Structure formats: structure tokens, C-alpha cells
GROMACS .gro file of C-alpha atoms in nm:
model
  228
    1UNK     CA    1  18.259   0.028   9.670
    2UNK     CA    2  17.994   0.037   9.429
    3UNK     CA    3  17.627  -0.112   9.449
    4UNK     CA    4  17.524  -0.432   9.290
    5UNK     CA    5  17.161  -0.417   9.140
    6UNK     CA    6  16.988  -0.739   9.028
    7UNK     CA    7  16.741  -0.675   8.765
    8UNK     CA    8  16.438  -0.784   8.914
    9UNK     CA    9  16.563  -0.664   9.196
   10UNK     CA   10  16.401  -0.328   9.098
   11UNK     CA   11  16.111  -0.522   8.898
   12UNK     CA   12  15.733  -0.376   8.934
   13UNK     CA   13  15.589  -0.634   9.116
   14UNK     CA   14  15.262  -0.692   9.038
   15UNK     CA   15  15.039  -0.973   9.177
   16UNK     CA   16  14.681  -1.045   9.114
   17UNK     CA   17  14.455  -1.218   9.351
   18UNK     CA   18  14.213  -1.454   9.349
   19UNK     CA   19  13.987  -1.158   9.573
   20UNK     CA   20  14.012  -0.990   9.187
   21UNK     CA   21  14.241  -0.708   9.386
   22UNK     CA   22  14.605  -0.652   9.307
   23UNK     CA   23  14.949  -0.601   9.488
   24UNK     CA   24  15.178  -0.397   9.364
   25UNK     CA   25  15.541  -0.326   9.511
   26UNK     CA   26  15.855  -0.164   9.352
   27UNK     CA   27  16.060   0.123   9.284
   28UNK     CA   28  15.928   0.482   9.185
   29UNK     CA   29  16.272   0.598   9.129
   30UNK     CA   30  16.679   0.499   9.183
   31UNK     CA   31  16.866   0.767   9.353
   32UNK     CA   32  17.198   0.899   9.275
   33UNK     CA   33  17.172   0.733   8.916
   34UNK     CA   34  17.189   0.998   8.626
   35UNK     CA   35  16.891   1.003   8.420
   36UNK     CA   36  16.795   1.002   8.069
   37UNK     CA   37  16.789   1.339   7.925
   38UNK     CA   38  16.437   1.523   8.048
   39UNK     CA   39  16.267   1.843   8.040
   40UNK     CA   40  16.340   2.125   8.317
   41UNK     CA   41  16.317   2.437   8.424
   42UNK     CA   42  16.664   2.483   8.305
   43UNK     CA   43  16.612   2.372   7.978
   44UNK     CA   44  16.736   1.991   7.915
   45UNK     CA   45  16.920   1.845   8.121
   46UNK     CA   46  17.050   1.488   8.249
   47UNK     CA   47  16.945   1.502   8.636
   48UNK     CA   48  17.045   1.231   8.935
   49UNK     CA   49  16.850   1.278   9.271
   50UNK     CA   50  17.078   1.257   9.589
   51UNK     CA   51  17.052   0.986   9.840
   52UNK     CA   52  16.797   1.061  10.133
   53UNK     CA   53  16.567   1.324   9.914
   54UNK     CA   54  16.306   1.125   9.873
   55UNK     CA   55  16.270   0.956  10.241
   56UNK     CA   56  16.292   1.329  10.370
   57UNK     CA   57  16.048   1.421  10.095
   58UNK     CA   58  15.782   1.135  10.275
   59UNK     CA   59  15.880   1.217  10.640
   60UNK     CA   60  15.776   1.612  10.553
   61UNK     CA   61  15.484   1.532  10.362
   62UNK     CA   62  15.140   1.538  10.556
   63UNK     CA   63  15.019   1.286  10.260
   64UNK     CA   64  15.166   1.206   9.890
   65UNK     CA   65  14.889   1.072   9.662
   66UNK     CA   66  14.867   0.791   9.483
   67UNK     CA   67  14.715   0.773   9.085
   68UNK     CA   68  14.710   0.636   8.785
   69UNK     CA   69  14.825   0.843   8.506
   70UNK     CA   70  14.857   1.188   8.714
   71UNK     CA   71  14.525   1.244   8.631
   72UNK     CA   72  14.298   1.015   8.863
   73UNK     CA   73  14.353   0.963   9.266
   74UNK     CA   74  14.295   0.597   9.396
   75UNK     CA   75  14.463   0.634   9.757
   76UNK     CA   76  14.729   0.809   9.904
   77UNK     CA   77  14.954   0.752  10.206
   78UNK     CA   78  14.652   0.760  10.452
   79UNK     CA   79  14.488   0.491  10.269
   80UNK     CA   80  14.736   0.204  10.317
   81UNK     CA   81  15.033   0.362  10.017
   82UNK     CA   82  15.332   0.268  10.207
   83UNK     CA   83  15.651   0.514  10.010
   84UNK     CA   84  16.033   0.462  10.213
   85UNK     CA   85  16.343   0.548  10.077
   86UNK     CA   86  16.634   0.218  10.080
   87UNK     CA   87  16.995   0.113   9.973
   88UNK     CA   88  16.840   0.134   9.620
   89UNK     CA   89  16.549   0.421   9.559
   90UNK     CA   90  16.222   0.495   9.629
   91UNK     CA   91  16.038   0.221   9.731
   92UNK     CA   92  15.601   0.188   9.655
   93UNK     CA   93  15.428  -0.091   9.858
   94UNK     CA   94  15.007  -0.085   9.792
   95UNK     CA   95  14.692  -0.302   9.769
   96UNK     CA   96  14.410  -0.167   9.550
   97UNK     CA   97  14.100  -0.361   9.388
   98UNK     CA   98  14.056  -0.032   9.118
   99UNK     CA   99  13.871  -0.121   8.850
  100UNK     CA  100  14.141   0.052   8.602
  101UNK     CA  101  14.410  -0.088   8.788
  102UNK     CA  102  14.253  -0.433   8.848
  103UNK     CA  103  14.211  -0.544   8.472
  104UNK     CA  104  14.581  -0.326   8.344
  105UNK     CA  105  14.729  -0.607   8.593
  106UNK     CA  106  14.535  -0.914   8.434
  107UNK     CA  107  14.654  -0.785   8.065
  108UNK     CA  108  15.013  -0.708   8.148
  109UNK     CA  109  14.934  -0.278   8.040
  110UNK     CA  110  15.084  -0.173   8.393
  111UNK     CA  111  15.415  -0.002   8.231
  112UNK     CA  112  15.590   0.150   8.516
  113UNK     CA  113  15.604   0.440   8.821
  114UNK     CA  114  15.611   0.822   8.783
  115UNK     CA  115  15.600   1.074   9.026
  116UNK     CA  116  15.480   1.414   9.094
  117UNK     CA  117  15.681   1.679   9.310
  118UNK     CA  118  15.761   2.061   9.341
  119UNK     CA  119  16.010   2.333   9.514
  120UNK     CA  120  16.282   2.164   9.394
  121UNK     CA  121  16.626   2.247   9.593
  122UNK     CA  122  16.869   2.162   9.313
  123UNK     CA  123  17.224   2.230   9.121
  124UNK     CA  124  17.288   2.305   8.789
  125UNK     CA  125  17.687   2.174   8.682
  126UNK     CA  126  17.746   2.252   8.319
  127UNK     CA  127  17.986   2.008   8.159
  128UNK     CA  128  18.153   2.041   7.799
  129UNK     CA  129  18.073   1.759   7.628
  130UNK     CA  130  17.741   1.642   7.798
  131UNK     CA  131  17.397   1.807   7.878
  132UNK     CA  132  17.435   2.012   8.205
  133UNK     CA  133  17.356   1.805   8.503
  134UNK     CA  134  17.113   1.879   8.738
  135UNK     CA  135  17.133   1.721   9.119
  136UNK     CA  136  16.837   1.750   9.309
  137UNK     CA  137  16.865   1.757   9.714
  138UNK     CA  138  16.528   1.867   9.867
  139UNK     CA  139  16.166   1.828   9.664
  140UNK     CA  140  15.792   1.828   9.795
  141UNK     CA  141  15.667   1.472   9.663
  142UNK     CA  142  15.294   1.530   9.586
  143UNK     CA  143  15.153   1.221   9.470
  144UNK     CA  144  15.320   0.882   9.286
  145UNK     CA  145  15.161   0.730   8.964
  146UNK     CA  146  15.109   0.383   8.843
  147UNK     CA  147  15.149   0.468   8.434
  148UNK     CA  148  14.925   0.224   8.269
  149UNK     CA  149  14.817   0.425   7.968
  150UNK     CA  150  15.037   0.695   7.888
  151UNK     CA  151  15.397   0.668   7.738
  152UNK     CA  152  15.687   0.684   8.031
  153UNK     CA  153  15.913   0.821   7.851
  154UNK     CA  154  15.649   1.164   7.765
  155UNK     CA  155  15.611   1.156   8.153
  156UNK     CA  156  15.889   1.215   8.222
  157UNK     CA  157  15.926   1.531   8.034
  158UNK     CA  158  15.681   1.689   8.176
  159UNK     CA  159  15.728   2.072   8.343
  160UNK     CA  160  15.394   2.287   8.432
  161UNK     CA  161  15.401   2.646   8.441
  162UNK     CA  162  15.212   2.874   8.666
  163UNK     CA  163  15.075   3.189   8.444
  164UNK     CA  164  15.371   3.399   8.700
  165UNK     CA  165  15.600   3.170   8.555
  166UNK     CA  166  15.716   2.980   8.873
  167UNK     CA  167  15.716   2.624   8.819
  168UNK     CA  168  15.402   2.439   8.969
  169UNK     CA  169  15.492   2.047   8.919
  170UNK     CA  170  15.747   1.853   8.703
  171UNK     CA  171  15.701   1.480   8.659
  172UNK     CA  172  15.933   1.214   8.623
  173UNK     CA  173  15.850   0.849   8.466
  174UNK     CA  174  16.126   0.531   8.609
  175UNK     CA  175  16.152   0.417   8.209
  176UNK     CA  176  16.374   0.153   8.265
  177UNK     CA  177  16.076  -0.073   8.492
  178UNK     CA  178  16.097  -0.415   8.404
  179UNK     CA  179  15.730  -0.519   8.479
  180UNK     CA  180  15.643  -0.917   8.694
  181UNK     CA  181  15.352  -1.054   8.681
  182UNK     CA  182  15.199  -1.270   8.914
  183UNK     CA  183  14.843  -1.437   8.873
  184UNK     CA  184  14.768  -1.618   9.136
  185UNK     CA  185  14.360  -1.635   8.999
  186UNK     CA  186  14.514  -1.958   8.787
  187UNK     CA  187  14.674  -2.119   9.124
  188UNK     CA  188  14.599  -2.520   9.041
  189UNK     CA  189  14.659  -2.776   9.304
  190UNK     CA  190  14.782  -3.060   9.267
  191UNK     CA  191  14.755  -3.441   9.461
  192UNK     CA  192  15.119  -3.433   9.583
  193UNK     CA  193  15.013  -3.145   9.764
  194UNK     CA  194  15.256  -2.852   9.474
  195UNK     CA  195  15.063  -2.545   9.343
  196UNK     CA  196  15.131  -2.398   9.015
  197UNK     CA  197  15.119  -2.055   8.981
  198UNK     CA  198  15.075  -1.869   8.672
  199UNK     CA  199  15.369  -1.623   8.640
  200UNK     CA  200  15.442  -1.388   8.364
  201UNK     CA  201  15.726  -1.197   8.308
  202UNK     CA  202  15.702  -0.879   8.083
  203UNK     CA  203  16.051  -0.767   8.000
  204UNK     CA  204  16.113  -0.410   7.803
  205UNK     CA  205  15.765  -0.243   7.844
  206UNK     CA  206  15.831   0.104   7.771
  207UNK     CA  207  15.756   0.193   7.396
  208UNK     CA  208  16.050   0.414   7.252
  209UNK     CA  209  15.923   0.398   6.887
  210UNK     CA  210  16.200   0.661   6.746
  211UNK     CA  211  16.433   0.710   7.043
  212UNK     CA  212  16.398   1.054   7.001
  213UNK     CA  213  16.157   1.263   7.264
  214UNK     CA  214  16.052   1.619   7.138
  215UNK     CA  215  16.100   1.898   7.309
  216UNK     CA  216  15.950   2.157   7.083
  217UNK     CA  217  15.641   2.224   7.311
  218UNK     CA  218  15.826   2.259   7.625
  219UNK     CA  219  16.093   2.520   7.455
  220UNK     CA  220  15.837   2.700   7.239
  221UNK     CA  221  15.709   2.776   7.662
  222UNK     CA  222  15.996   2.824   7.787
  223UNK     CA  223  16.081   3.091   7.537
  224UNK     CA  224  15.758   3.272   7.539
  225UNK     CA  225  15.773   3.297   7.947
  226UNK     CA  226  16.165   3.468   7.900
  227UNK     CA  227  15.991   3.724   7.696
  228UNK     CA  228  15.704   3.840   7.916
   0.00000   0.00000   0.00000
């Protein structure tokens, strides 16, 4: 049986509230779906995160951070960030008054989600006419990020390697996000009791200028590590 997923169900929904805060909810990543090519410890592969992986990671984590662009911490699961896995994937919900996030929401500049993880338990399937397929069944979830200033396509290719050659942190972005913005600060009430709220749909928010991701720096770093 196939899962039918309407596009709006997977949208990143942003609600700008009258108290100058924002409510954000949506999917950080989708389970059991083959990704676009990403950079990994194995080189370039397509990737699938198995169903149940995210829920186990959330359940076992003492705290998962909420960041902007993987650079600035603005909250966590201990301060209101809600994370859970459902039939689609890892879902996040939060309220924030962070000034940068609020201004980005008003300007329509929130591009999507990304997440950082470590210690992946995985398997690799070699395929004749396609990139290898990496299947992740366990991971340590460190943080989820709202992507504002970065290009989500490039956030999806990041692998941090320590000096001893071990993989430190991998990052993945959900690059097929539709962002739906509701601005309740412009709500208008009419004499007949009806209410109008400005609603903006930002489709195809990911910039893909060339359609090709440059893996040169990542490949060079892996090659240097192999020579050690």
C-alpha cells in the first residue's frame, strides 16, 4: 500500500502572531524516501533514513538543540521544541520570539529545515547504474536547524571530520520544502463578523542556480585522510 502525502501536509508552516512571536511546524526530514545525492563518509551516495530511526533518536536524547543555520542556538527540546516521528517523518513544532527568526518570517526568508547527527548505524548497497544507497537505521540527533541565510542544497552536503579521521557531525537538509506563511498581525475584522488574515504561500523556496553541487572540497578532505 502506498502512502499518499499531499504537498501541503509536508509544508513548513509559519504563523506570525500579534505578540511578535512566530509558531513554526513541519517536517525536518521524510523517512523511507531516497534522497538526492549527498556527501557522506562513503563519498557521494543517495540516502534513506529508515522508519523509526528518528523516534528512537528523540527518545534516547537528553536534549536536542534548535539552531539557526547550524550556527546559533535559540532553544531546545527542554525549552519548548517538540519533535516526534509520524507516518511521514520527523516533525517539529516550536514557538519563538527570536528576533532573527521573526524578521525572517516576516520577510519570507525561512527556507526550510536541516538537522545535525552523529554515530550513524548504516549499511551501503552498491548499485550498477546509480550511486550507492546508504540506509541509516540508528543515529544520534544533536540539533535541528531553521535555514535562513544558507542554501539548503549545500547544508545537505556537510560532513565534519575530526583530525583523527573519525566523522564528527553530518548535516542534512530537507530541500523540497514548501513554506506556507500566515501573518496574523494583518488580521482584519469586518462588521458581519468575518475575519480576513493575509496568507502567503512561498513555493519552491530552494535556490538551485546550477543544479550541480560542488563536492570538490569534501572529496579533497577525504582523499587527504586516506593518505594519513
